[in-house]
XYZ file of C-alpha atoms in Angstrom:
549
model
C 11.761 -13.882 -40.223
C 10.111 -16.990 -41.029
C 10.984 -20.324 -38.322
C 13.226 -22.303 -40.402
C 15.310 -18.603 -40.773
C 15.307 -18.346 -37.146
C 16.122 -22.085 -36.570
C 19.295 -21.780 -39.444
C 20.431 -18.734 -37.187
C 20.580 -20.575 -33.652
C 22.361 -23.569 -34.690
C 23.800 -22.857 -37.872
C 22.349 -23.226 -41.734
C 24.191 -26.583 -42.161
C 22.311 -28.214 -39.068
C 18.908 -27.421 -40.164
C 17.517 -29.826 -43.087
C 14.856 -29.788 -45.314
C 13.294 -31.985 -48.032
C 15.396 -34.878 -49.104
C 18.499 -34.252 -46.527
C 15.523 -34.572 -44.022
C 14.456 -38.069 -45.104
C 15.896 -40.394 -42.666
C 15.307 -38.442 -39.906
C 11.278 -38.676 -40.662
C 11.618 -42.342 -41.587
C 11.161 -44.930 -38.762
C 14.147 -47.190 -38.458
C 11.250 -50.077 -38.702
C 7.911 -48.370 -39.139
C 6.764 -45.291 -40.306
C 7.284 -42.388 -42.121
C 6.400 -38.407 -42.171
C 7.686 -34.952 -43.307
C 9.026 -31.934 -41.253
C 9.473 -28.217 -41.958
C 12.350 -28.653 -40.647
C 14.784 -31.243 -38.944
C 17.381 -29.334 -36.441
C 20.609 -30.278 -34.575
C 21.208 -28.555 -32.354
C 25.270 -28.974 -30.333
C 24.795 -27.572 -26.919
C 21.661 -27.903 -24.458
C 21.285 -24.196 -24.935
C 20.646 -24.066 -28.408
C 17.987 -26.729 -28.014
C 16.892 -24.495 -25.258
C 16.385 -22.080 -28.267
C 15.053 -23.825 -30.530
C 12.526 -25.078 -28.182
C 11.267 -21.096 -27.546
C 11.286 -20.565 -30.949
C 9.033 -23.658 -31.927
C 6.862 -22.553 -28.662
C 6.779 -18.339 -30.210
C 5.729 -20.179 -33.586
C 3.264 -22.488 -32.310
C 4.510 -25.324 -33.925
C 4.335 -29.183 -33.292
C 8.087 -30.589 -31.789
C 8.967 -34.134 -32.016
C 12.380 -35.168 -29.972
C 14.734 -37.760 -31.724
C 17.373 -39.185 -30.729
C 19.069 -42.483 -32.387
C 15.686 -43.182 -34.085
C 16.153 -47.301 -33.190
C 12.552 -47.188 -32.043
C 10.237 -50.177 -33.433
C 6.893 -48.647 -33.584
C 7.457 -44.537 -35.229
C 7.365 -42.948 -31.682
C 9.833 -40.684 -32.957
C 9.152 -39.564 -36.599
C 6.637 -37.201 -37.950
C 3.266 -39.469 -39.140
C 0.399 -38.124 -41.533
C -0.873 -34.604 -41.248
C -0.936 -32.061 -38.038
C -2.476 -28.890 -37.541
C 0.508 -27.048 -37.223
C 4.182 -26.734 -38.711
C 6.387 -29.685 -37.506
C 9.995 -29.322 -36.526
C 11.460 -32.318 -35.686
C 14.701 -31.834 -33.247
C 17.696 -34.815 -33.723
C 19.375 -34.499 -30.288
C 22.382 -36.812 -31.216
C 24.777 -33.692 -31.532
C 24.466 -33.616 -27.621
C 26.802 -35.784 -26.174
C 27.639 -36.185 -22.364
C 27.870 -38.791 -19.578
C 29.038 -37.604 -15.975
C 30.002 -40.437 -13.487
C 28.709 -39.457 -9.833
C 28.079 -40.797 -6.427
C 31.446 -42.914 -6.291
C 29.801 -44.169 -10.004
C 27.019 -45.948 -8.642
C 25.204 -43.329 -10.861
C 25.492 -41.591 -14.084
C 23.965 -38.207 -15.156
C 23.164 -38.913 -19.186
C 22.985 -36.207 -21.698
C 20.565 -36.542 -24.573
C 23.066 -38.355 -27.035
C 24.490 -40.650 -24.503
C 24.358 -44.106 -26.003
C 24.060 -47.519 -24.121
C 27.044 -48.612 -25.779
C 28.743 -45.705 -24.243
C 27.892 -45.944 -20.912
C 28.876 -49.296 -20.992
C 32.196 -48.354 -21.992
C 32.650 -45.904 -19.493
C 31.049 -48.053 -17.008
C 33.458 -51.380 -17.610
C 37.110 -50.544 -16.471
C 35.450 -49.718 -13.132
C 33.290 -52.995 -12.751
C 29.854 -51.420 -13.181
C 27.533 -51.657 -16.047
C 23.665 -49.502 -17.087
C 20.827 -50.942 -16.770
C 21.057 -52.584 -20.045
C 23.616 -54.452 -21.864
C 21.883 -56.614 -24.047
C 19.985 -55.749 -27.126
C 19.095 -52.222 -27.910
C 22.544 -50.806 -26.772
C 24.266 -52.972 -29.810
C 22.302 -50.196 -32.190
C 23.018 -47.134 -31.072
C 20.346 -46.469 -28.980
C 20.201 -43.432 -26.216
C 19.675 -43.633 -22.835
C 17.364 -41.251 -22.913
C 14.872 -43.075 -25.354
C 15.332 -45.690 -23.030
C 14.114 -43.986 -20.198
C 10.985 -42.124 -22.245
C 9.934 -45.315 -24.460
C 9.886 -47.582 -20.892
C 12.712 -49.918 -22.594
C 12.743 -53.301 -20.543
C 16.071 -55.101 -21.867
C 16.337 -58.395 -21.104
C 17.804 -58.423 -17.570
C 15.627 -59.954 -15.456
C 16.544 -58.223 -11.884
C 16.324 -54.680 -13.380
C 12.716 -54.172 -15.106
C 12.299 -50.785 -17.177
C 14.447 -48.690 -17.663
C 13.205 -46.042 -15.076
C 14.142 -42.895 -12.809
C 12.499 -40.052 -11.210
C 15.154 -37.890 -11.796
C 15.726 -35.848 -15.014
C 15.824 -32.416 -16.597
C 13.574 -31.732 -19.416
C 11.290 -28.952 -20.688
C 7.338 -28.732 -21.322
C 4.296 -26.230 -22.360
C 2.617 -25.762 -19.430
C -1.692 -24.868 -19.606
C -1.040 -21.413 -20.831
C 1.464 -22.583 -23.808
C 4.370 -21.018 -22.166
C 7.924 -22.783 -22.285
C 9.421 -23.776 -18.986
C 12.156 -25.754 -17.650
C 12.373 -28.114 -14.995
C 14.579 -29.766 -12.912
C 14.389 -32.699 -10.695
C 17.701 -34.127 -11.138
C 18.442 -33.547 -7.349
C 21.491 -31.570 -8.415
C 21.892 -27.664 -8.098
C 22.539 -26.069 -11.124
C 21.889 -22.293 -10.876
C 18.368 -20.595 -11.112
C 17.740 -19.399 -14.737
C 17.601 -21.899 -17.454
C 20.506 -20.770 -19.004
C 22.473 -21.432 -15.889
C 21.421 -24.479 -15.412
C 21.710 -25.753 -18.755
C 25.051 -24.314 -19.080
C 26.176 -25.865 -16.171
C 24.666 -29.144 -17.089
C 26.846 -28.964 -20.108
C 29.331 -28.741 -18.811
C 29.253 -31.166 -15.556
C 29.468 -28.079 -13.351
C 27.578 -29.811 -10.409
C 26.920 -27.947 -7.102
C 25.185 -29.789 -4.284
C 23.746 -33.284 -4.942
C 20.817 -34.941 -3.340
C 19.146 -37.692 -3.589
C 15.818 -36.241 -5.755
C 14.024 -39.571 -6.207
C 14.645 -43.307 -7.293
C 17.383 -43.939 -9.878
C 15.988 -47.358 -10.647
C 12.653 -49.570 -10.328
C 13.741 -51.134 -6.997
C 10.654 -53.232 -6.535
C 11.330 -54.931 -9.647
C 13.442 -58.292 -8.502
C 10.178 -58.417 -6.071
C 7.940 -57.747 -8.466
C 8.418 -60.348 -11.263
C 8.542 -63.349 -8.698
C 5.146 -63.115 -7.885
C 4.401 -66.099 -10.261
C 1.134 -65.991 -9.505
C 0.040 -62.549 -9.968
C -2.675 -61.991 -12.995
C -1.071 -59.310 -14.308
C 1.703 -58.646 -16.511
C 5.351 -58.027 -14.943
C 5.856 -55.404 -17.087
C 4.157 -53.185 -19.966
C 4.323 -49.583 -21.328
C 1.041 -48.276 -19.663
C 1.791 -49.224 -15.885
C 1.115 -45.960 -14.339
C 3.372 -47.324 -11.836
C 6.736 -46.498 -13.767
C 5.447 -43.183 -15.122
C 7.125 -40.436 -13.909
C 8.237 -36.936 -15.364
C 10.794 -38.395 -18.415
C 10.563 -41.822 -17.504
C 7.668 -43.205 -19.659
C 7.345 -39.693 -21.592
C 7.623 -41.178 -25.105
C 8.431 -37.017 -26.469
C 5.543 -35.681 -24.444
C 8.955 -33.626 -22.821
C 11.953 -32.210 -24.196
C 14.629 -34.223 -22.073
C 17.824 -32.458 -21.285
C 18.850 -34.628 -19.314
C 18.400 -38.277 -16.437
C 20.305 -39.337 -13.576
C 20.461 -43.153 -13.212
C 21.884 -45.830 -11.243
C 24.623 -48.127 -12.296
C 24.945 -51.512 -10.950
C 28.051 -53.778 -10.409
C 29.111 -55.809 -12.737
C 28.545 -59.458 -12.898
C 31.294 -61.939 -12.484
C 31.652 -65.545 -12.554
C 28.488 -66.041 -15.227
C 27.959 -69.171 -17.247
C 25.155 -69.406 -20.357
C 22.901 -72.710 -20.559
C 21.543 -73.548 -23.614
C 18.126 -75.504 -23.386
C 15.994 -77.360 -25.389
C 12.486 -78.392 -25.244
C 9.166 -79.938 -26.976
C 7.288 -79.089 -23.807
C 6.037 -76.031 -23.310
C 4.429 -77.101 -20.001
C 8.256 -77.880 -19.101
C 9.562 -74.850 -19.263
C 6.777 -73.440 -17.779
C 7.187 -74.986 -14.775
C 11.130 -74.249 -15.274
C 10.081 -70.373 -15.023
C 7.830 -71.083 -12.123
C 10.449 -72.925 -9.916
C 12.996 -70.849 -10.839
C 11.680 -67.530 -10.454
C 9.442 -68.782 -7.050
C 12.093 -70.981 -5.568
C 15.314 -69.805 -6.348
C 18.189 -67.906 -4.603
C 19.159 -65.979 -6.651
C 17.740 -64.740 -9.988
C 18.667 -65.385 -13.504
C 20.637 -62.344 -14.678
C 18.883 -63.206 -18.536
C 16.279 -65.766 -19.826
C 15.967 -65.142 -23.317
C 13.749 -67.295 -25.446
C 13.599 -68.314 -29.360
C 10.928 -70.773 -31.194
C 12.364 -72.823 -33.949
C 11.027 -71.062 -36.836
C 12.784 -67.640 -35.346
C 16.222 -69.548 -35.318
C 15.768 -70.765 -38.867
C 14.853 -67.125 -39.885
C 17.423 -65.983 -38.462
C 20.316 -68.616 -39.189
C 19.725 -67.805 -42.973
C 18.652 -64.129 -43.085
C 21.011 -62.600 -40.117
C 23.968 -64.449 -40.687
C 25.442 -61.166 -41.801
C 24.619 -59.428 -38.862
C 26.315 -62.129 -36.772
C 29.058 -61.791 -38.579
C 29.801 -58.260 -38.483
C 29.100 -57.762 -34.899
C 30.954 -61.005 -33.642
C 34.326 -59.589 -36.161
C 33.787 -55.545 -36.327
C 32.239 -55.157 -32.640
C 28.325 -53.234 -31.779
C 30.321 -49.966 -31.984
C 30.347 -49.395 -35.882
C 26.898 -51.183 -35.971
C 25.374 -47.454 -36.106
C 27.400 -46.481 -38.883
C 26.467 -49.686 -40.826
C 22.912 -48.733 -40.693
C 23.737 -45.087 -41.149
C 25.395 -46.197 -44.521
C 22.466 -48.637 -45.502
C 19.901 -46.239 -45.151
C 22.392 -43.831 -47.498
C 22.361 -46.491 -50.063
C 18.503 -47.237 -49.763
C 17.885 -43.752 -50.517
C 20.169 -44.082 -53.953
C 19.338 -47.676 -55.033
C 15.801 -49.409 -56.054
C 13.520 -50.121 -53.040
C 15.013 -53.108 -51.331
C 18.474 -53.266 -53.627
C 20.376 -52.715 -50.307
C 18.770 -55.641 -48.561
C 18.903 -57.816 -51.450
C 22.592 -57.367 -51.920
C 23.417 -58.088 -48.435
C 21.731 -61.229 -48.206
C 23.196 -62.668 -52.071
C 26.866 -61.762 -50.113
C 25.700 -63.559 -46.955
C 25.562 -66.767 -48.699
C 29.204 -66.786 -49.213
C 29.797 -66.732 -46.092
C 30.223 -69.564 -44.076
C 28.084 -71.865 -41.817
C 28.610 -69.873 -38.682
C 26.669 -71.701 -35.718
C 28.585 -73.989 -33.173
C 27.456 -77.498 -33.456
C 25.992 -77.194 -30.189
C 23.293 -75.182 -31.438
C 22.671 -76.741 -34.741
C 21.976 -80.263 -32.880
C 19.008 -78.594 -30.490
C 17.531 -76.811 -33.419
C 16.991 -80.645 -34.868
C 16.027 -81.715 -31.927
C 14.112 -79.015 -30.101
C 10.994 -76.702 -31.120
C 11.685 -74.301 -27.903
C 14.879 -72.790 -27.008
C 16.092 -71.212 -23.884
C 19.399 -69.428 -23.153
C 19.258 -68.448 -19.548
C 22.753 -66.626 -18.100
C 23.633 -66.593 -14.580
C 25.856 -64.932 -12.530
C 27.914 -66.038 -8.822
C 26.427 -68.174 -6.504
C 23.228 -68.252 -8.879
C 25.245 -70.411 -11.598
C 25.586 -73.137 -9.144
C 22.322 -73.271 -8.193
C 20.903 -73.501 -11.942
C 23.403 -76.134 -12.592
C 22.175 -78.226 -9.953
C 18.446 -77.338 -10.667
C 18.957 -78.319 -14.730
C 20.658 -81.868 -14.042
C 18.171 -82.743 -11.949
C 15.216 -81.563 -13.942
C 16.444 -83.044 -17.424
C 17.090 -86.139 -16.066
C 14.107 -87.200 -17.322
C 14.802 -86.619 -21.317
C 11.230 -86.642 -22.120
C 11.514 -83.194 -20.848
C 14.467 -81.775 -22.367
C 17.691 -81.228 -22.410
C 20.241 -78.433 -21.558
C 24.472 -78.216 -21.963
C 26.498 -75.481 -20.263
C 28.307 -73.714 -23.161
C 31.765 -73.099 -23.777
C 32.490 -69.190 -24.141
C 32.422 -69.173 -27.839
C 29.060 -71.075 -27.730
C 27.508 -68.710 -25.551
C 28.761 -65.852 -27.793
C 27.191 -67.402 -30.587
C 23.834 -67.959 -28.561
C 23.688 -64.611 -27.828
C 24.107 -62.786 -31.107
C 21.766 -65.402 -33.143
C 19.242 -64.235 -30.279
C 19.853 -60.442 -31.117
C 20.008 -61.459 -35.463
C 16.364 -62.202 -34.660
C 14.177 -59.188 -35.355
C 16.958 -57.788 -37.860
C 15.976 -60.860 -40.031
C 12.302 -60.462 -40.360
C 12.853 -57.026 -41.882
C 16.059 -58.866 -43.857
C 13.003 -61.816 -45.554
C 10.554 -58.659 -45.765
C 12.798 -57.252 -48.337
C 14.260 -60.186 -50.377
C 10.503 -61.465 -50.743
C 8.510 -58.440 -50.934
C 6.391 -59.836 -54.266
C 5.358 -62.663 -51.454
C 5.053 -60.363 -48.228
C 2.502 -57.091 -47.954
C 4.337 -56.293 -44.640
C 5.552 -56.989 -40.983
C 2.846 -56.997 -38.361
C 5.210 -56.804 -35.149
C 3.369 -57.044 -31.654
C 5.636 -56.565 -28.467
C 3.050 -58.122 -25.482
C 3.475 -58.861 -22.049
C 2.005 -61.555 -20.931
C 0.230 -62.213 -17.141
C 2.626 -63.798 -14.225
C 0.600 -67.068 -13.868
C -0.063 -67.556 -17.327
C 0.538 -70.861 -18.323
C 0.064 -71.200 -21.550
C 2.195 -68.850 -23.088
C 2.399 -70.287 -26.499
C 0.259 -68.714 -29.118
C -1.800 -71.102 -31.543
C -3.595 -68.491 -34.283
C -7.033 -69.668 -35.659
C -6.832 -70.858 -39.074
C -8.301 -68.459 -40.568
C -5.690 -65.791 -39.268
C -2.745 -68.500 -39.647
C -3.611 -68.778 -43.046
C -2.731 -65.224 -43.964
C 0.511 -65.526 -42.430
C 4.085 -66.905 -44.357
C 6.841 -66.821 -41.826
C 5.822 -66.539 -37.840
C 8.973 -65.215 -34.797
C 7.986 -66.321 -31.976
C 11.209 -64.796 -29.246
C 11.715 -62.730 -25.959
C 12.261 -62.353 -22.290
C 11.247 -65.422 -21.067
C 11.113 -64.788 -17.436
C 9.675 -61.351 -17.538
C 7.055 -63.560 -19.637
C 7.847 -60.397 -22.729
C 7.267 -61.792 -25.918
C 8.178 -60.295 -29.616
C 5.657 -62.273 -32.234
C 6.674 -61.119 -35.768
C 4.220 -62.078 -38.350
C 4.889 -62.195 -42.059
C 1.703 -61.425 -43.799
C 1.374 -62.870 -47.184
C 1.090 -60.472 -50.213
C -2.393 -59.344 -50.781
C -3.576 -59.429 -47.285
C -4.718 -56.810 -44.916
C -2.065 -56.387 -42.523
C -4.254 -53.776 -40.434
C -7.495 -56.387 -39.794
C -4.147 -58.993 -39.317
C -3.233 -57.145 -36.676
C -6.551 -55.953 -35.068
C -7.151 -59.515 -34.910
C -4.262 -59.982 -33.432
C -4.518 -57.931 -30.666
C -8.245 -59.014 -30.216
C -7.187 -62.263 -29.170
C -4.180 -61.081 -26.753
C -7.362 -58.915 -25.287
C -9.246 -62.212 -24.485
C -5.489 -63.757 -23.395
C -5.105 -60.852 -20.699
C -2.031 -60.301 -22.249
C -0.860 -56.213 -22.568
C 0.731 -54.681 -24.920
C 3.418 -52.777 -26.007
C 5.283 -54.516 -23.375
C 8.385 -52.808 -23.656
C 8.587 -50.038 -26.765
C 6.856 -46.685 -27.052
C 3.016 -46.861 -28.247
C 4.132 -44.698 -31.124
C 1.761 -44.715 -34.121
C 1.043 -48.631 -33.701
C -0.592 -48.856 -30.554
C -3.318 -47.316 -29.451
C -2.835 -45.608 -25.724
C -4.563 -47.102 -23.031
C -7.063 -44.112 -20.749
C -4.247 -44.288 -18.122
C -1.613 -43.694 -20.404
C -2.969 -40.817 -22.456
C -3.863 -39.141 -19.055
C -0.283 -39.313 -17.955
C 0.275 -37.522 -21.656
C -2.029 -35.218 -21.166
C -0.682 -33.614 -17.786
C 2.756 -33.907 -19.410
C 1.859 -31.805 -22.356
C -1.538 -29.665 -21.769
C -1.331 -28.227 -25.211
C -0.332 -31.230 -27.458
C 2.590 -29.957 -28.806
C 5.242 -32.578 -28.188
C 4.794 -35.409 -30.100
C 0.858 -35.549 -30.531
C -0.735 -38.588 -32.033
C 1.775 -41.092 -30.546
C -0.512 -43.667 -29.023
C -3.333 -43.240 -31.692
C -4.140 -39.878 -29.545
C -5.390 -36.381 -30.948
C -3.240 -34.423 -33.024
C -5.227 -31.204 -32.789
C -3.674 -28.415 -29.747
C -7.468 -28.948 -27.570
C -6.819 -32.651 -27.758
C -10.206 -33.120 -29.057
């Protein structure tokens, strides 16, 4: 019986896809692109269980997917292996179980953000992340194996040292593991049964369900090294920082209370030695931290004003819940229609629309090249209140204005419209642009000089430059729009030459996928995960071959 027989007869002939039905599943939802044998869906944690021995009897190459909102192709088949590929869409696999009182959830693989969230609200907690990512669809599980950072300022990666998952071990043989501190029976199918089905028996306390040292950690203004970035062995740990190198059946996380009492400043700036030192006194002096400091460059807001307006629109009337099937049914119709028809039709409707930014916002774009939104929470908002009349009184340096609620929601989605509209101008112009060269870095504590200034030469090559991110966590997204005719691969080797000299490291935040190449420490930690290069092999610019040679 050949593996794609085998595969139709665990989980059913309608769950296992080839050639064209396969398509989206091996296409990046930003980057990249690949083919599969076969792409399989499995509906219960024992069927992936089985699918998993049969890829292992076959030899074959298994790549773990689960939303597929990664940036950088950490999750879809790229070039040629040396084996069959059988790429396994987990999304089919839903669960969340509240435990501990709630302080801590127990995710299965297609347990969104968004849903978490949900579950998490009526009872005044919330996940690790509520910003960004979780508007998409994303899982909680790619969160935890791509080292997702979010833009919460107190919480770091997302990060625990408790999970469920399955590897090859040195001899090639299949075997389960659990270190989710919970007792679920001996034999994998017990456990995985009962993990299914929330059938819990004693619970302890197996490791951290959180980066604790984290609120520490990103104070230390003066520290010459980044706060955060995907190769800091520190936050590596079974599933946490796996990036596919495991087959996760499931992680046990914390949740945190909710924030109450939380005001959004808007801020505006010429200086970037200004807000510098507004990062420095903040995160060195302060109380109590920022709960968000998100940052956006002038250029980025203009980008986005015209080419995400859509996006604003949808989310701020429909809600991030049907934002999966929106992009679901896009990349239907992109599949049907001319390259870039879907795209191009989106953004002719989005000038109907109306002008949809508060007046607020419109006034610092005119007046201001750097914009901050910072939200606070409790005693903190206060204390930034105070801190921002007193250091704007000087208007040479700024200015900021505490927004009204329907300000701050506005603030807050043009933020997130950001990235969305550099693929949105890719599109419409593609006779003017050869591609997007998207670098996620993390720059060092003390650096002062955050700003980037390209050499002419390189600036030259470049239409339309984002400049956005975490501001305090000093994680920057720089989006460049290479001009048509250029070579987007010596763009970005340039790139990431100067970030080299900058001390800056990168990916900050998002899986190395087939972008980035894997720093020594990080390919080590792949290399104990997965001895025979099976899961996922090549991510990080890595060996495909099973001897990782």
């Amino acid at each position: 019986m050949s593996l794609a027989d085998l595969l139709r007869r665990i989980v059913g002939a309608s769950h296992v896809l080839t050639g064209r039905a396969a398509e989206p599943f091996c296409t990046g939802y930003r980057f990249g692109a690949g083919s599969a044998l076969a792409v399989v869906r499995p509906a219960t944690l024992s069927e992936y269980w089985q699918v998993l021995q049969a890829c292992t009897d076959a030899d074959a190459v298994v790549i773990c997917q689960a939303a597929n909102t990664g940036l950088t192709g950490g999750s879809t088949p790229h070039g040629s292996y040396d084996r069959p590929v059988v790429l396994i869409n987990t999304m089919r696999l839903k669960g969340i179980f509240l435990i501990d009182d709630n302080r801590q959830a127990v995710c299965l693989p297609a347990a969104t953000l968004y849903e978490l969230e949900n579950r998490l609200q009526p009872l005044g907690r919330e996940p690790h992340s509520v910003i960004g990512s979780s508007c998409i669809g994303a899982s909680v599980v790619g969160g935890v194996c791509n080292n997702s950072g979010g833009a919460l300022v107190r919480r770091g990666p997302a990060y625990t040292e408790m999970a469920v998952f399955a590897r090859r071990n040195e001899t090639g043989g299949l075997e389960l593991v659990n270190h989710l501190g919970i007792d679920l029976g001996d034999t994998p199918e017990q456990i995985l049964d009962n993990l299914q089905h929330g059938r819990f028996g004693n619970i302890s306390r197996q490791g951290k369900g959180h980066d604790h040292d984290y609120c520490r950690h990103v104070r230390q203004i003066d520290a010459d090294t980044p706060a955060r970035f995907n190769a800091d062995p520190a936050r590596h740990h079974d599933a946490s920082g796996s990036a596919g190198r495991v087959a996760v059946f499931a992680v046990r996380l914390d949740t945190f209370p909710a924030d109450t009492d939380t005001a959004v400043f808007y801020i505006g700036s010429n200086s970037t030695a200004a807000l510098t030192e507004l990062r420095r006194d903040m995160l060195g002096s302060f109380a109590h931290l920022p709960v968000s400091g998100e940052y956006i460059h002038r250029d980025a807001f203009d980008l986005a004003e015209q080419y995400g307006k859509d996006l604003y629109y949808f989310i701020k009337y429909a809600g991030t819940r049907h934002l999966p099937k929106l992009f679901a049914a896009k990349a239907f119709a992109d599949r049907l229609l001319p390259p870039h028809s879907s795209d191009r039709i989106l953004q002719a409707l989005s000038r109907l629309l109306p002008a949809h930014l508060p007046p607020l916002l419109r006034r610092y774009r005119n007046d201001y090249e750097h914009h901050l939104i910072i939200k606070t929470a409790g005693a903190g908002t206060a204390e930034t209140r105070t801190y921002l009349q007193q250091y704007f009184a000087d208007p040479h340096t700024g200015a900021f204005a505490e927004c009204s609620p329907q300000e701050a929601q506005a603030a807050m989605l043009h933020r997130f419209a950001v990235a969305s509209a550099a693929v949105r101008y890719r599109a419409v112009h593609h006779r003017d642009i050869a591609d997007i060269v998207a670098l996620d870095i993390a720059l060092r504590r003390n650096d002062r000089d955050w700003f980037e200034r390209l050499p002419p030469e390189l600036d030259a090559q470049i239409a339309r430059k984002l400049y956005y991110g975490h501001f305090f966590c000093h994680v920057f997204h720089q989006d460049y729009l290479v001009k048509q005719g250029k070579d987007c691969t010596a763009i970005e080797h340039a790139m990431l030459q100067l970030l080299d000299r900058r001390g800056a490291r990168y990916p900050a935040e998002h899986n190395v996928g087939h972008l980035y190449r894997a720093d020594p420490e990080l390919a080590d930690f792949y290399r104990r995960l997965d001895p025979t290069n099976s899961f996922n092999p090549g991510i990080g610019q890595t060996a495909k071959n099973k001897t990782w040679n």
